[in-house]
Amino acid sequence: MDKVKIYQRVVTIPTYETGEPCKHPLFLEKRVYQGSSGKVYPKPVTESVSDTKTDVEYTAIFLENEYLSVMILPALGGRIQRIFDKTNGHDAVYYNEVIKPALMGLAGPWALGGIEFNWPQHHRPSTFDAIDFTICENDDGSVTVWCGEVERMFHTKGMAGFTLYPGRAYLEVRGRIYNPTEMTQSFSWWANPSVAVNEDTRIILPPDVHGVVGQSRGEVSKFPIATSEFSGTDYSEGVDISKYRNIKTPTSYMANKSGYDFIGSYDYGSEAGLLHIADHHISPGKKQWTWGTGEYGSRWIRNLTDSGVPYVELMAGVFTDNQPDFNFLMPYEEKSFKQYFVPYKNIGAVKNASLEVLANLEVKEGRAHLRLYAPADIKIHALLTGKAVASYMKETIELTPYGSYDEWIDLDPEES
């Protein structure tokens, strides 16, 4: 495909509509929300959601290349509603076929599904507001959809540019935040993708992450095997908290520190996952949130979707590694950054990743299991070395988004 397709379409989505916002905005000066300030003035707060589902029409923007179809809803804060991987028929992010908000957002309603971009605070104050958008068709055949607004609380301007390239099985997100005022303003920016989960789902943090922390670093746990109490649950017997099925209660954890550029999830049942990739010097935040597998979590899932399918959030923060920590914009300052979302398959828990190649290497019973995936057609020169043997493998490999490389390699007994 030489050029990405772009089109607008009116879609009908069953929706539990929200009530009218309060006529008089509340000051809420001492309200605490998710470990941060709950002030929203002059943003009004909505305090009701209908129990009746009705069909509502939304203008959706679709980006499509040979590998992915991306659906964007400017009418709901500019969220990405769907990323459909055409190579394996898998929804890379949680595709909620209803809009069923619960009153858990900073300004009231919040809806499950897709990717929400939270700024200048979590959950985004305008997550249920219609925002402006424009479409740019680029010379290289890619298309960018810009969604943006000047938010009411601090009057800062935020924009997200969603770019799909021909021949690339990933979505690029360019963030731009600008302070047009004469005062220093605070902000945070966390991309918040939701992914459907089940008994076979594992959270993927980089291999140098051996510890995780809670909100505001109030709790600490080893990772992936927790051995102490964390988030109100006793893991002293040793529990793998990278596996969704092992987390029974609502749990949030963030990577304590990492020199890698990715976070993700993988479903071993469908052999498919999602990876977020961004420069860790700019985007150090790597977070997992789940309601847990208990009855309390099941009730919340029923509050947010009619399908009953559970989810986790894989949040990625820029300029901060812990959600309640904010950054600052000086007067007239602009900050910009890039984030990438890469659907992938057939390689298990990623150990290293770039936009060119995703890699997983595991050693089992004297053999190395090497699996590689690329989000574009590419030819690479692969070399596997060890301490005992100079070269176990040296070959040229052609990779494509439609498949993966999967090879077992016998190792010398000294290093197996």
Short mmCIF file of C-alpha atoms in Angstrom, two decimals:
data_model
loop_
_atom_site.label_atom_id
_atom_site.label_comp_id
_atom_site.label_asym_id
_atom_site.label_seq_id
_atom_site.Cartn_x
_atom_site.Cartn_y
_atom_site.Cartn_z
CA MET A 1 0.00 0.00 0.00
CA ASP A 2 1.51 3.33 -1.11
CA LYS A 3 -0.87 5.52 0.86
CA VAL A 4 -2.81 5.22 4.10
CA LYS A 5 -6.58 5.39 3.75
CA ILE A 6 -8.40 8.06 5.74
CA TYR A 7 -12.16 8.40 5.99
CA GLN A 8 -14.87 9.70 8.28
CA ARG A 9 -17.98 7.72 9.08
CA VAL A 10 -20.96 8.16 11.36
CA VAL A 11 -21.07 5.12 13.65
CA THR A 12 -23.89 4.12 15.96
CA ILE A 13 -22.75 2.96 19.41
CA PRO A 14 -25.12 1.90 22.20
CA THR A 15 -24.55 4.45 24.95
CA TYR A 16 -25.56 5.00 28.55
CA GLU A 17 -25.77 8.78 28.36
CA THR A 18 -24.53 11.11 31.08
CA GLY A 19 -26.67 13.68 32.83
CA GLU A 20 -26.29 17.42 32.51
CA PRO A 21 -23.22 18.85 34.28
CA CYS A 22 -23.77 20.83 37.45
CA LYS A 23 -24.93 24.34 36.70
CA HIS A 24 -22.46 25.88 39.13
CA PRO A 25 -18.88 24.52 38.97
CA LEU A 26 -17.58 23.36 42.34
CA PHE A 27 -14.33 24.62 43.85
CA LEU A 28 -13.49 21.30 45.58
CA GLU A 29 -10.27 22.84 46.89
CA LYS A 30 -9.45 20.04 49.36
CA ARG A 31 -10.65 17.11 47.25
CA VAL A 32 -8.02 14.42 46.62
CA TYR A 33 -8.22 12.38 43.42
CA GLN A 34 -5.89 9.46 42.58
CA GLY A 35 -3.24 10.85 44.91
CA SER A 36 -3.38 14.31 43.33
CA SER A 37 -5.50 17.43 43.57
CA GLY A 38 -9.17 16.95 42.78
CA LYS A 39 -9.76 20.60 41.92
CA VAL A 40 -11.59 21.03 38.61
CA TYR A 41 -12.90 24.63 38.71
CA PRO A 42 -14.12 26.09 36.39
CA LYS A 43 -14.77 22.71 34.78
CA PRO A 44 -18.31 21.54 35.71
CA VAL A 45 -18.82 18.12 37.29
CA THR A 46 -21.35 15.56 36.04
CA GLU A 47 -22.95 13.47 38.77
CA SER A 48 -25.35 11.13 36.99
CA VAL A 49 -25.40 8.42 34.30
CA SER A 50 -28.50 6.89 32.75
CA ASP A 51 -29.36 3.25 33.44
CA THR A 52 -30.94 3.03 29.98
CA LYS A 53 -28.94 2.23 26.87
CA THR A 54 -29.75 4.18 23.71
CA ASP A 55 -28.20 4.28 20.24
CA VAL A 56 -26.05 7.38 19.75
CA GLU A 57 -24.35 8.49 16.55
CA TYR A 58 -20.69 9.52 16.68
CA THR A 59 -18.44 10.86 13.94
CA ALA A 60 -15.50 8.48 13.83
CA ILE A 61 -12.24 8.89 11.93
CA PHE A 62 -10.61 5.78 10.49
CA LEU A 63 -6.96 5.32 9.53
CA GLU A 64 -6.17 2.15 7.62
CA ASN A 65 -3.15 0.52 5.99
CA GLU A 66 -2.44 -3.05 4.95
CA TYR A 67 -1.91 -4.16 8.56
CA LEU A 68 -4.00 -2.02 10.91
CA SER A 69 -7.35 -0.26 11.13
CA VAL A 70 -7.52 2.55 13.71
CA MET A 71 -10.75 4.19 14.91
CA ILE A 72 -10.62 7.62 16.60
CA LEU A 73 -13.51 9.36 18.41
CA PRO A 74 -13.00 13.15 18.70
CA ALA A 75 -16.45 13.32 20.33
CA LEU A 76 -15.06 11.47 23.37
CA GLY A 77 -11.92 13.41 24.16
CA GLY A 78 -10.09 12.26 21.03
CA ARG A 79 -9.64 8.72 22.31
CA ILE A 80 -8.52 5.83 20.14
CA GLN A 81 -11.56 3.57 20.26
CA ARG A 82 -10.10 0.62 18.38
CA ILE A 83 -6.86 -0.75 16.90
CA PHE A 84 -7.69 -3.80 14.82
CA ASP A 85 -4.80 -5.98 13.64
CA LYS A 86 -5.76 -7.27 10.21
CA THR A 87 -2.88 -9.76 10.13
CA ASN A 88 -4.43 -11.98 12.82
CA GLY A 89 -7.93 -10.58 13.42
CA HIS A 90 -7.01 -9.44 16.94
CA ASP A 91 -8.12 -6.27 18.73
CA ALA A 92 -4.89 -4.86 20.10
CA VAL A 93 -6.70 -2.62 22.60
CA TYR A 94 -9.97 -3.22 24.44
CA TYR A 95 -12.77 -2.74 21.94
CA ASN A 96 -15.80 -1.87 24.05
CA GLU A 97 -18.88 -2.08 21.86
CA VAL A 98 -20.88 0.10 24.26
CA ILE A 99 -20.16 3.46 25.87
CA LYS A 100 -20.98 2.72 29.51
CA PRO A 101 -19.48 5.39 31.77
CA ALA A 102 -19.07 5.21 35.52
CA LEU A 103 -18.60 8.22 37.80
CA MET A 104 -14.89 7.67 38.43
CA GLY A 105 -13.30 10.40 36.31
CA LEU A 106 -11.88 13.67 37.56
CA ALA A 107 -14.97 15.53 36.29
CA GLY A 108 -17.41 12.62 36.66
CA PRO A 109 -17.91 10.12 33.83
CA TRP A 110 -15.20 7.78 32.56
CA ALA A 111 -15.59 5.05 29.93
CA LEU A 112 -13.65 1.86 29.36
CA GLY A 113 -12.03 1.07 26.05
CA GLY A 114 -9.27 1.89 23.59
CA ILE A 115 -6.58 4.40 24.53
CA GLU A 116 -7.31 7.48 26.60
CA PHE A 117 -4.73 10.29 26.78
CA ASN A 118 -4.78 11.76 30.26
CA TRP A 119 -3.72 15.35 30.67
CA PRO A 120 -3.33 17.81 32.34
CA GLN A 121 -4.33 15.29 35.00
CA HIS A 122 -5.66 11.74 35.39
CA HIS A 123 -8.40 10.79 34.43
CA ARG A 124 -8.62 13.42 31.74
CA PRO A 125 -11.09 16.21 32.67
CA SER A 126 -12.32 16.40 29.06
CA THR A 127 -12.55 12.64 28.51
CA PHE A 128 -16.26 13.02 27.69
CA ASP A 129 -16.00 16.30 25.78
CA ALA A 130 -15.96 16.74 22.03
CA ILE A 131 -12.61 18.22 20.97
CA ASP A 132 -11.30 19.73 17.75
CA PHE A 133 -9.52 17.70 15.10
CA THR A 134 -7.82 18.19 11.76
CA ILE A 135 -6.46 15.77 9.16
CA CYS A 136 -3.05 16.03 7.47
CA GLU A 137 -2.16 13.84 4.49
CA ASN A 138 1.64 13.68 4.38
CA ASP A 139 4.01 13.46 1.40
CA ASP A 140 5.30 10.01 2.42
CA GLY A 141 1.80 8.50 2.17
CA SER A 142 1.15 8.59 5.91
CA VAL A 143 -1.84 10.37 7.44
CA THR A 144 -1.94 12.27 10.73
CA VAL A 145 -5.10 13.07 12.68
CA TRP A 146 -4.53 15.86 15.18
CA CYS A 147 -6.91 16.09 18.15
CA GLY A 148 -6.49 19.00 20.54
CA GLU A 149 -7.99 21.49 22.93
CA VAL A 150 -7.27 24.38 25.27
CA GLU A 151 -8.33 22.92 28.61
CA ARG A 152 -10.32 25.04 31.04
CA MET A 153 -8.51 24.44 34.32
CA PHE A 154 -5.09 25.96 33.52
CA HIS A 155 -5.67 27.16 29.93
CA THR A 156 -2.84 25.03 28.57
CA LYS A 157 -3.09 23.61 25.07
CA GLY A 158 -2.65 19.90 24.43
CA MET A 159 -2.58 18.03 21.12
CA ALA A 160 -2.15 14.40 20.10
CA GLY A 161 -1.21 13.59 16.52
CA PHE A 162 -2.08 10.02 15.48
CA THR A 163 -0.01 8.91 12.47
CA LEU A 164 -0.34 5.68 10.53
CA TYR A 165 2.35 4.94 7.96
CA PRO A 166 2.09 2.73 4.89
CA GLY A 167 3.97 -0.52 5.41
CA ARG A 168 4.16 -0.11 9.21
CA ALA A 169 2.17 -2.17 11.70
CA TYR A 170 2.28 0.42 14.49
CA LEU A 171 0.59 3.69 15.43
CA GLU A 172 2.67 6.77 16.19
CA VAL A 173 1.38 9.33 18.70
CA ARG A 174 3.00 12.76 18.77
CA GLY A 175 2.17 14.79 21.86
CA ARG A 176 2.47 18.56 22.08
CA ILE A 177 1.71 20.58 25.21
CA TYR A 178 1.93 24.37 25.27
CA ASN A 179 1.53 26.96 28.03
CA PRO A 180 0.19 30.22 26.51
CA THR A 181 -0.05 31.97 29.90
CA GLU A 182 2.37 34.16 31.86
CA MET A 183 2.35 31.72 34.80
CA THR A 184 4.13 28.39 35.31
CA GLN A 185 1.57 25.59 34.94
CA SER A 186 1.67 21.99 36.12
CA PHE A 187 0.69 19.00 34.01
CA SER A 188 0.93 15.25 33.61
CA TRP A 189 0.50 13.12 30.49
CA TRP A 190 -0.20 9.40 30.67
CA ALA A 191 -1.29 7.34 27.70
CA ASN A 192 -3.84 4.90 29.07
CA PRO A 193 -4.45 1.87 26.83
CA SER A 194 -6.90 -0.76 28.05
CA VAL A 195 -6.39 -4.36 26.93
CA ALA A 196 -8.73 -7.33 27.32
CA VAL A 197 -7.36 -10.00 29.65
CA ASN A 198 -8.01 -13.59 30.68
CA GLU A 199 -6.35 -16.49 32.48
CA ASP A 200 -3.55 -16.53 29.89
CA THR A 201 -2.57 -12.85 30.08
CA ARG A 202 0.77 -11.64 31.36
CA ILE A 203 1.97 -8.07 31.97
CA ILE A 204 5.29 -7.41 30.21
CA LEU A 205 7.81 -5.19 32.00
CA PRO A 206 11.45 -4.98 30.85
CA PRO A 207 13.93 -7.56 32.18
CA ASP A 208 15.75 -4.98 34.34
CA VAL A 209 12.59 -4.32 36.39
CA HIS A 210 13.02 -6.29 39.62
CA GLY A 211 10.81 -4.09 41.78
CA VAL A 212 7.54 -2.18 41.46
CA VAL A 213 6.01 0.61 43.53
CA GLY A 214 2.50 1.83 44.25
CA GLN A 215 1.01 5.30 43.91
CA SER A 216 3.35 7.94 45.40
CA ARG A 217 5.82 5.08 46.12
CA GLY A 218 3.92 4.23 49.30
CA GLU A 219 4.41 0.49 48.73
CA VAL A 220 7.22 -1.59 47.27
CA SER A 221 7.25 -5.15 45.94
CA LYS A 222 9.63 -7.48 44.18
CA PHE A 223 8.74 -8.23 40.56
CA PRO A 224 7.64 -10.49 39.00
CA ILE A 225 7.55 -12.73 42.11
CA ALA A 226 6.02 -10.75 44.97
CA THR A 227 7.05 -12.03 48.43
CA SER A 228 5.38 -9.58 50.82
CA GLU A 229 2.11 -7.75 51.33
CA PHE A 230 1.29 -5.40 48.48
CA SER A 231 -1.89 -3.47 47.69
CA GLY A 232 -3.67 -5.13 50.60
CA THR A 233 -2.85 -8.70 49.53
CA ASP A 234 -0.45 -11.12 51.21
CA TYR A 235 1.99 -12.53 48.64
CA SER A 236 4.47 -13.87 51.20
CA GLU A 237 4.33 -17.39 49.72
CA GLY A 238 5.73 -16.01 46.45
CA VAL A 239 3.27 -15.06 43.71
CA ASP A 240 3.92 -14.05 40.11
CA ILE A 241 2.10 -10.70 39.87
CA SER A 242 2.94 -10.34 36.18
CA LYS A 243 0.15 -12.89 35.57
CA TYR A 244 -3.32 -11.33 35.60
CA ARG A 245 -4.96 -14.43 37.10
CA ASN A 246 -2.87 -14.13 40.28
CA ILE A 247 -4.05 -10.64 41.22
CA LYS A 248 -7.27 -10.92 43.23
CA THR A 249 -7.75 -7.34 44.46
CA PRO A 250 -7.56 -3.87 42.83
CA THR A 251 -3.85 -3.33 42.23
CA SER A 252 -1.72 -0.62 40.72
CA TYR A 253 2.02 -0.95 40.28
CA MET A 254 4.69 1.01 38.43
CA ALA A 255 8.17 0.01 37.36
CA ASN A 256 10.63 1.31 39.92
CA LYS A 257 13.22 2.05 37.23
CA SER A 258 14.10 0.80 33.77
CA GLY A 259 16.62 1.50 31.06
CA TYR A 260 14.37 -0.05 28.41
CA ASP A 261 11.81 1.62 26.18
CA PHE A 262 8.76 -0.65 26.42
CA ILE A 263 5.83 -1.96 28.44
CA GLY A 264 3.11 -4.29 27.25
CA SER A 265 0.96 -7.36 27.68
CA TYR A 266 0.70 -10.75 26.03
CA ASP A 267 -2.13 -13.27 25.76
CA TYR A 268 -0.67 -16.76 25.53
CA GLY A 269 -4.06 -18.15 24.49
CA SER A 270 -4.40 -16.06 21.34
CA GLU A 271 -0.60 -15.57 20.99
CA ALA A 272 -1.04 -11.82 20.59
CA GLY A 273 -0.18 -8.71 22.56
CA LEU A 274 0.36 -4.96 22.62
CA LEU A 275 3.61 -3.09 23.23
CA HIS A 276 4.10 0.59 24.02
CA ILE A 277 7.50 1.88 22.88
CA ALA A 278 8.97 5.29 23.74
CA ASP A 279 12.33 6.77 24.73
CA HIS A 280 12.66 5.91 28.43
CA HIS A 281 14.54 9.16 29.11
CA ILE A 282 11.38 11.07 28.11
CA SER A 283 8.75 8.43 28.88
CA PRO A 284 9.89 6.63 32.05
CA GLY A 285 6.39 5.87 33.37
CA LYS A 286 5.39 2.19 33.11
CA LYS A 287 2.24 1.23 35.03
CA GLN A 288 -0.25 -1.60 35.33
CA TRP A 289 -3.73 -1.25 36.84
CA THR A 290 -6.34 -3.97 37.38
CA TRP A 291 -9.56 -4.34 39.34
CA GLY A 292 -8.42 -7.86 40.15
CA THR A 293 -10.14 -11.18 39.57
CA GLY A 294 -12.33 -11.14 42.68
CA GLU A 295 -16.02 -10.35 42.96
CA TYR A 296 -15.33 -6.65 43.61
CA GLY A 297 -13.49 -6.42 40.30
CA SER A 298 -16.24 -8.34 38.51
CA ARG A 299 -18.82 -5.82 39.72
CA TRP A 300 -16.76 -2.95 38.31
CA ILE A 301 -16.41 -4.72 34.97
CA ARG A 302 -20.21 -5.01 34.83
CA ASN A 303 -20.40 -1.27 35.55
CA LEU A 304 -18.21 -0.46 32.53
CA THR A 305 -19.18 -2.93 29.81
CA ASP A 306 -22.05 -5.23 28.82
CA SER A 307 -19.68 -7.95 27.59
CA GLY A 308 -18.28 -8.87 31.00
CA VAL A 309 -14.75 -9.14 29.58
CA PRO A 310 -12.16 -7.89 32.11
CA TYR A 311 -9.32 -5.53 31.30
CA VAL A 312 -6.09 -4.06 32.57
CA GLU A 313 -4.66 -0.61 31.91
CA LEU A 314 -1.08 -0.35 30.64
CA MET A 315 -0.29 3.26 31.37
CA ALA A 316 2.77 5.06 29.96
CA GLY A 317 3.81 8.41 31.43
CA VAL A 318 6.05 11.10 29.98
CA PHE A 319 8.39 13.26 32.08
CA THR A 320 7.45 11.27 35.21
CA ASP A 321 7.57 7.67 36.43
CA ASN A 322 4.84 7.84 39.10
CA GLN A 323 1.29 8.90 38.42
CA PRO A 324 0.75 11.60 41.09
CA ASP A 325 4.06 13.31 40.19
CA PHE A 326 3.55 16.31 37.92
CA ASN A 327 5.87 18.25 35.64
CA PHE A 328 5.81 21.93 34.75
CA LEU A 329 5.50 24.21 31.77
CA MET A 330 7.20 27.57 32.06
CA PRO A 331 5.40 30.59 30.57
CA TYR A 332 5.08 30.16 26.79
CA GLU A 333 6.95 26.83 26.91
CA GLU A 334 6.12 23.89 24.67
CA LYS A 335 7.03 20.24 25.28
CA SER A 336 6.77 17.53 22.63
CA PHE A 337 7.33 13.78 22.55
CA LYS A 338 6.49 10.59 20.66
CA GLN A 339 4.87 7.34 21.76
CA TYR A 340 4.27 4.19 19.70
CA PHE A 341 1.74 1.38 20.01
CA VAL A 342 2.76 -1.91 18.40
CA PRO A 343 0.45 -4.93 18.14
CA TYR A 344 2.55 -8.11 17.97
CA LYS A 345 2.16 -11.88 17.98
CA ASN A 346 3.67 -15.37 18.26
CA ILE A 347 6.79 -14.51 20.31
CA GLY A 348 5.69 -14.52 23.96
CA ALA A 349 7.08 -12.20 26.61
CA VAL A 350 9.27 -9.60 24.88
CA LYS A 351 12.75 -9.13 26.38
CA ASN A 352 13.84 -6.20 24.20
CA ALA A 353 12.16 -4.05 21.58
CA SER A 354 12.60 -1.26 19.09
CA LEU A 355 10.44 -0.04 16.24
CA GLU A 356 12.44 -2.35 13.96
CA VAL A 357 12.42 -5.66 15.87
CA LEU A 358 10.79 -7.18 18.96
CA ALA A 359 12.80 -10.01 20.51
CA ASN A 360 12.28 -12.80 23.04
CA LEU A 361 15.11 -15.11 24.11
CA GLU A 362 14.50 -17.84 26.69
CA VAL A 363 16.81 -20.64 27.83
CA LYS A 364 15.17 -23.97 28.69
CA GLU A 365 16.83 -27.32 29.38
CA GLY A 366 20.04 -26.61 27.52
CA ARG A 367 18.41 -24.91 24.55
CA ALA A 368 17.87 -21.28 23.59
CA HIS A 369 14.46 -20.36 22.21
CA LEU A 370 14.77 -17.29 19.98
CA ARG A 371 11.65 -15.56 18.65
CA LEU A 372 11.56 -12.33 16.63
CA TYR A 373 8.79 -10.11 15.26
CA ALA A 374 9.01 -7.01 13.08
CA PRO A 375 6.25 -4.42 12.49
CA ALA A 376 7.52 -3.88 8.91
CA ASP A 377 9.20 -5.92 6.22
CA ILE A 378 12.87 -6.05 7.15
CA LYS A 379 16.00 -8.11 6.59
CA ILE A 380 18.27 -8.47 9.63
CA HIS A 381 21.57 -10.17 10.41
CA ALA A 382 21.10 -12.23 13.58
CA LEU A 383 24.02 -13.32 15.75
CA LEU A 384 23.72 -15.38 18.94
CA THR A 385 26.90 -15.71 21.00
CA GLY A 386 27.77 -17.13 24.41
CA LYS A 387 30.64 -17.37 26.86
CA ALA A 388 31.57 -20.89 25.87
CA VAL A 389 30.85 -20.65 22.14
CA ALA A 390 31.72 -17.68 19.96
CA SER A 391 28.74 -18.10 17.68
CA TYR A 392 25.69 -20.34 18.07
CA MET A 393 23.87 -18.73 15.20
CA LYS A 394 24.78 -16.33 12.43
CA GLU A 395 22.27 -15.88 9.65
CA THR A 396 20.21 -13.41 7.66
CA ILE A 397 16.51 -13.38 8.54
CA GLU A 398 13.65 -11.81 6.63
CA LEU A 399 10.80 -10.67 8.90
CA THR A 400 7.28 -9.47 8.08
CA PRO A 401 4.29 -8.31 10.17
CA TYR A 402 2.38 -11.36 8.98
CA GLY A 403 4.62 -13.83 10.79
CA SER A 404 7.53 -14.29 13.16
CA TYR A 405 10.88 -16.05 13.48
CA ASP A 406 10.90 -19.05 15.84
CA GLU A 407 14.03 -21.18 16.36
CA TRP A 408 15.44 -23.55 19.01
CA ILE A 409 19.24 -23.59 19.37
CA ASP A 410 21.29 -26.16 21.27
CA LEU A 411 23.66 -24.64 23.83
CA ASP A 412 26.97 -25.77 25.25
CA PRO A 413 26.40 -27.60 28.58
CA GLU A 414 28.57 -25.05 30.40
CA GLU A 415 26.07 -22.22 29.86
CA SER A 416 22.75 -24.00 29.55
#
